[in-house]
Coordinates of N, CA and C in Angstrom, one line a residue:
X1 N 0.9 -1.2 0.0 CA 0.0 0.0 0.0 C 0.9 1.2 0.0
X2 N 0.4 2.3 -0.6 CA 1.1 3.5 -0.6 C 0.2 4.7 -0.3
X3 N 0.7 5.8 -0.1 CA -0.1 7.0 0.2 C 0.6 8.2 -0.4
X4 N -0.2 9.3 -0.5 CA 0.3 10.5 -1.1 C -0.1 11.6 0.0
X5 N 0.9 12.4 0.2 CA 0.6 13.5 1.2 C 0.4 14.8 0.4
X6 N -0.7 15.5 0.7 CA -1.0 16.7 0.0 C -1.4 17.8 1.0
X7 N -1.1 19.0 0.7 CA -1.5 20.1 1.6 C -3.0 20.3 1.5
X8 N -3.7 20.5 2.6 CA -5.1 20.8 2.6 C -5.3 21.8 3.7
X9 N -6.5 22.5 3.6 CA -6.9 23.4 4.7 C -7.2 22.6 5.9
X10 N -7.2 23.3 7.1 CA -7.6 22.7 8.3 C -9.1 22.2 8.3
X11 N -9.9 23.1 7.7 CA -11.3 22.7 7.6 C -11.5 21.5 6.8
X12 N -10.8 21.3 5.7 CA -10.9 20.1 4.9 C -10.5 18.9 5.6
X13 N -9.4 19.0 6.4 CA -8.9 17.9 7.1 C -9.9 17.5 8.2
X14 N -10.4 18.5 9.0 CA -11.3 18.2 10.0 C -12.6 17.7 9.5
X15 N -13.0 18.1 8.3 CA -14.3 17.6 7.7 C -14.1 16.1 7.4
X16 N -12.9 15.8 6.8 CA -12.7 14.4 6.5 C -12.6 13.5 7.7
X17 N -12.0 14.0 8.8 CA -12.0 13.3 10.1 C -13.4 13.1 10.6
X18 N -14.2 14.1 10.6 CA -15.6 14.0 11.0 C -16.4 13.0 10.2
X19 N -16.2 13.0 8.9 CA -16.9 12.0 8.1 C -16.4 10.6 8.4
X20 N -15.2 10.4 8.6 CA -14.6 9.1 9.0 C -15.1 8.7 10.3
X21 N -15.2 9.6 11.3 CA -15.8 9.2 12.6 C -17.2 8.7 12.4
X22 N -18.0 9.4 11.6 CA -19.4 9.0 11.4 C -19.4 7.6 10.8
X23 N -18.6 7.4 9.8 CA -18.5 6.1 9.1 C -18.1 5.0 10.1
X24 N -17.2 5.3 11.0 CA -16.7 4.3 12.0 C -17.8 4.0 13.0
X25 N -18.7 4.9 13.2 CA -19.9 4.6 14.1 C -21.0 3.9 13.4
X26 N -21.1 4.0 12.1 CA -22.3 3.5 11.4 C -22.1 2.3 10.5
X27 N -20.9 2.1 10.0 CA -20.6 1.0 9.1 C -20.4 -0.2 9.9
X28 N -21.0 -1.3 9.5 CA -20.9 -2.6 10.2 C -20.0 -3.6 9.5
X29 N -19.8 -3.5 8.2 CA -19.0 -4.4 7.4 C -17.6 -4.4 7.9
X30 N -17.0 -5.5 8.4 CA -15.7 -5.5 9.0 C -14.6 -5.0 8.1
X31 N -14.6 -5.4 6.8 CA -13.5 -5.0 5.9 C -13.6 -3.5 5.7
X32 N -14.8 -2.9 5.5 CA -14.9 -1.5 5.3 C -14.5 -0.8 6.6
X33 N -14.9 -1.3 7.7 CA -14.6 -0.6 9.0 C -13.1 -0.6 9.2
X34 N -12.4 -1.6 8.8 CA -10.9 -1.6 8.9 C -10.3 -0.5 8.1
X35 N -10.8 -0.4 6.9 CA -10.3 0.7 6.0 C -10.6 2.1 6.6
X36 N -11.8 2.2 7.0 CA -12.2 3.5 7.6 C -11.4 3.9 8.8
X37 N -11.2 2.9 9.7 CA -10.4 3.2 10.9 C -8.9 3.4 10.6
X38 N -8.4 2.8 9.6 CA -7.0 3.0 9.2 C -6.8 4.4 8.8
X39 N -7.7 4.9 7.9 CA -7.6 6.2 7.4 C -7.8 7.2 8.5
X40 N -8.8 7.0 9.3 CA -9.1 7.9 10.4 C -7.9 8.0 11.3
X41 N -7.3 6.9 11.7 CA -6.2 7.0 12.6 C -5.0 7.8 12.0
X42 N -4.7 7.6 10.7 CA -3.7 8.3 10.0 C -4.0 9.8 10.0
X43 N -5.2 10.2 9.8 CA -5.5 11.6 9.7 C -5.6 12.2 11.1
X44 N -6.0 11.5 12.1 CA -6.0 12.0 13.5 C -4.6 12.2 14.0
X45 N -3.7 11.3 13.6 CA -2.3 11.5 14.0 C -1.7 12.7 13.4
X46 N -2.0 12.9 12.1 CA -1.5 14.1 11.4 C -2.0 15.4 12.0
X47 N -3.3 15.4 12.4 CA -3.9 16.6 13.0 C -3.3 16.8 14.3
X48 N -3.2 15.8 15.2 CA -2.7 16.0 16.5 C -1.2 16.4 16.6
X49 N -0.5 16.1 15.5 CA 0.9 16.5 15.4 C 1.1 18.0 15.1
X50 N 0.0 18.6 14.6 CA 0.1 20.0 14.2 C -0.2 21.0 15.3
X51 N 0.6 22.0 15.4 CA 0.3 23.0 16.5 C -1.1 23.5 16.5
X52 N -1.8 23.6 15.4 CA -3.2 24.1 15.3 C -4.1 23.2 16.2
X53 N -3.8 22.0 16.4 CA -4.6 21.1 17.2 C -4.8 21.6 18.6
X54 N -3.9 22.4 19.1 CA -4.0 23.0 20.4 C -5.0 24.1 20.6
X55 N -5.6 24.6 19.5 CA -6.6 25.7 19.5 C -7.9 25.1 19.9
X56 N -8.7 26.0 20.6 CA -10.0 25.6 21.1 C -11.0 25.8 20.0
X57 N -11.3 24.7 19.2 CA -12.3 24.8 18.2 C -13.3 23.7 18.4
X58 N -13.5 23.3 19.6 CA -14.4 22.2 19.9 C -15.8 22.5 19.4
X59 N -16.3 23.7 19.5 CA -17.7 24.0 19.1 C -17.8 23.9 17.5
X60 N -16.7 24.3 16.8 CA -16.8 24.3 15.4 C -16.7 22.8 14.9
X61 N -15.8 22.0 15.6 CA -15.7 20.6 15.2 C -17.0 19.9 15.5
X62 N -17.7 20.2 16.6 CA -19.0 19.5 16.9 C -20.0 20.0 15.8
X63 N -20.0 21.2 15.4 CA -21.0 21.7 14.4 C -20.7 21.0 13.1
X64 N -19.4 20.9 12.7 CA -19.1 20.2 11.5 C -19.5 18.7 11.5
X65 N -19.3 18.1 12.6 CA -19.7 16.7 12.7 C -21.3 16.6 12.6
X66 N -22.0 17.5 13.2 CA -23.4 17.5 13.3 C -24.0 17.7 11.8
X67 N -23.4 18.6 11.1 CA -23.9 18.8 9.7 C -23.6 17.6 8.9
X68 N -22.5 17.0 9.0 CA -22.2 15.7 8.3 C -23.1 14.6 8.7
X69 N -23.5 14.5 9.9 CA -24.5 13.5 10.4 C -25.8 13.7 9.7
X70 N -26.2 15.0 9.7 CA -27.5 15.3 9.0 C -27.5 15.0 7.5
X71 N -26.3 15.2 6.9 CA -26.2 14.9 5.5 C -26.2 13.4 5.3
X72 N -25.7 12.6 6.2 CA -25.7 11.2 6.1 C -27.1 10.7 6.1
X73 N -28.0 11.2 7.0 CA -29.4 10.8 7.0 C -30.1 11.2 5.8
X74 N -29.9 12.4 5.3 CA -30.5 12.9 4.1 C -30.2 12.1 2.9
X75 N -28.9 11.8 2.8 CA -28.4 10.9 1.7 C -29.1 9.5 1.7
X76 N -29.2 8.9 2.9 CA -29.8 7.6 3.0 C -31.3 7.8 2.6
X77 N -32.0 8.8 3.1 CA -33.4 8.9 2.9 C -33.7 9.2 1.4
X78 N -32.9 10.0 0.8 CA -33.1 10.4 -0.6 C -32.8 9.2 -1.5
X79 N -31.9 8.3 -1.2 CA -31.6 7.1 -1.9 C -32.7 6.1 -1.8
X80 N -33.4 6.1 -0.7 CA -34.5 5.2 -0.5 C -35.7 5.6 -1.4
X81 N -35.9 7.0 -1.4 CA -36.9 7.5 -2.3 C -36.6 7.2 -3.8
X82 N -35.3 7.4 -4.2 CA -34.9 7.1 -5.5 C -35.1 5.7 -5.9
X83 N -34.7 4.8 -5.0 CA -34.9 3.4 -5.2 C -36.4 3.0 -5.4
X84 N -37.3 3.6 -4.7 CA -38.7 3.4 -4.8 C -39.3 4.2 -5.9
X85 N -38.5 5.1 -6.6 CA -39.0 6.0 -7.6 C -40.2 6.9 -7.1
X86 N -40.0 7.3 -5.9 CA -41.0 8.2 -5.2 C -40.4 9.6 -5.2
X87 N -40.9 10.4 -6.2 CA -40.4 11.7 -6.4 C -41.4 12.8 -5.9
X88 N -41.8 12.6 -4.7 CA -42.9 13.5 -4.1 C -42.3 14.7 -3.4
X89 N -43.1 15.4 -2.7 CA -42.7 16.7 -2.0 C -41.6 16.4 -1.1
X90 N -41.6 15.2 -0.4 CA -40.6 14.9 0.6 C -39.2 14.7 -0.2
X91 N -39.3 14.1 -1.4 CA -38.1 14.0 -2.2 C -37.5 15.3 -2.5
X92 N -38.3 16.2 -2.9 CA -37.9 17.6 -3.3 C -37.3 18.3 -2.1
X93 N -37.9 18.1 -0.9 CA -37.3 18.7 0.3 C -36.0 18.1 0.7
X94 N -35.9 16.8 0.5 CA -34.6 16.2 0.8 C -33.5 16.7 -0.2
X95 N -33.9 16.8 -1.4 CA -32.9 17.2 -2.5 C -32.4 18.7 -2.2
X96 N -33.4 19.5 -1.8 CA -33.0 20.9 -1.4 C -32.2 20.9 -0.2
X97 N -32.5 20.1 0.8 CA -31.7 20.1 2.0 C -30.3 19.7 1.8
X98 N -30.0 19.0 0.8 CA -28.6 18.6 0.5 C -27.7 19.9 0.3
X99 N -28.2 20.8 -0.6 CA -27.3 21.9 -0.8 C -27.4 22.9 0.3
X100 N -28.5 23.0 1.0 CA -28.6 23.9 2.2 C -27.6 23.4 3.3
X101 N -27.6 22.1 3.5 CA -26.6 21.6 4.5 C -25.2 21.7 4.1
X102 N -24.9 21.5 2.8 CA -23.6 21.6 2.2 C -23.1 23.0 2.3
X103 N -24.0 24.0 2.2 CA -23.6 25.4 2.3 C -23.2 25.7 3.8
X104 N -24.0 25.1 4.7 CA -23.6 25.2 6.1 C -22.3 24.6 6.4
X105 N -22.1 23.4 5.8 CA -20.8 22.7 6.0 C -19.6 23.6 5.5
X106 N -19.8 24.2 4.3 CA -18.7 25.1 3.8 C -18.5 26.3 4.7
X107 N -19.6 26.8 5.2 CA -19.4 28.0 6.1 C -18.6 27.6 7.3
X108 N -18.9 26.4 7.9 CA -18.1 26.0 9.1 C -16.7 25.7 8.8
X109 N -16.4 25.1 7.7 CA -15.1 24.8 7.2 C -14.3 26.1 7.1
X110 N -14.9 27.1 6.5 CA -14.2 28.4 6.3 C -14.0 29.0 7.6
X111 N -14.9 28.9 8.5 CA -14.7 29.5 9.9 C -13.6 28.8 10.6
X112 N -13.4 27.5 10.4 CA -12.3 26.8 11.0 C -11.0 27.3 10.3
X113 N -11.0 27.4 9.0 CA -9.8 27.9 8.3 C -9.4 29.3 8.8
X114 N -10.3 30.2 8.9 CA -10.0 31.5 9.4 C -9.5 31.5 10.8
X115 N -10.2 30.7 11.7 CA -9.8 30.7 13.1 C -8.4 30.2 13.3
X116 N -8.0 29.3 12.5 CA -6.7 28.6 12.6 C -5.6 29.2 11.7
X117 N -6.0 30.2 10.9 CA -5.0 30.9 10.1 C -4.5 29.9 9.0
X118 N -5.4 29.1 8.4 CA -5.0 28.2 7.3 C -4.4 28.9 6.1
X119 N -3.4 28.3 5.5 CA -2.8 28.8 4.3 C -3.8 28.6 3.1
X120 N -4.7 27.7 3.3 CA -5.7 27.4 2.2 C -7.1 27.7 2.8
X121 N -7.9 28.4 2.0 CA -9.3 28.6 2.3 C -10.2 28.3 1.1
X122 N -11.0 27.3 1.3 CA -11.9 26.9 0.2 C -12.9 28.0 0.0
X123 N -13.1 28.3 -1.3 CA -14.1 29.3 -1.7 C -15.2 28.7 -2.5
X124 N -16.4 29.1 -2.4 CA -17.6 28.6 -3.1 C -18.1 29.7 -4.0
X125 N -18.7 29.4 -5.1 CA -19.3 30.4 -5.9 C -20.6 29.8 -6.6
X126 N -21.6 30.0 -5.9 CA -22.9 29.5 -6.4 C -23.9 30.6 -6.4
X127 N -24.9 30.4 -7.2 CA -26.0 31.4 -7.3 C -26.7 31.4 -5.9
X128 N -27.0 32.6 -5.4 CA -27.6 32.7 -4.1 C -29.1 32.4 -4.2
X129 N -29.5 31.3 -3.6 CA -30.9 30.8 -3.7 C -31.8 31.4 -2.6
X130 N -31.2 32.0 -1.6 CA -32.0 32.5 -0.5 C -32.9 33.6 -1.0
X131 N -34.1 33.7 -0.4 CA -35.1 34.8 -0.8 C -34.5 36.1 -0.3
X132 N -34.7 37.1 -1.1 CA -34.3 38.4 -0.8 C -35.3 39.1 0.1
X133 N -34.9 39.8 1.1 CA -35.8 40.5 2.1 C -36.7 41.5 1.4
X134 N -37.9 41.5 1.9 CA -38.9 42.4 1.2 C -39.0 43.7 2.0

């Protein structure tokens, strides 16, 4: 086995760690779980070895994990609807919630990057879908 080391923002690293933590809690297949835990361990070691790990960002990390947990449920639910070919109002709401939650996820990652002085800051450029104030 081999690996590649690439520079990433703190937000991206902590997002990946949060997703792997969720997978390690929810996946039951032993082979998949071994792979997930292997990657999680490597990333946690890299994170803990960096001076930024000493900063108090517990609230941001918890928020990032929470949004990823919501996305996990949404993805499961929308795939069940897709499998059943049920494209009702609930399907539409689930589909919309994916980008709403992903926008929140991007916001938290950016806040982490700014709080920790990351050399890299992910930027998004999407059409603003939120209703304008009247």
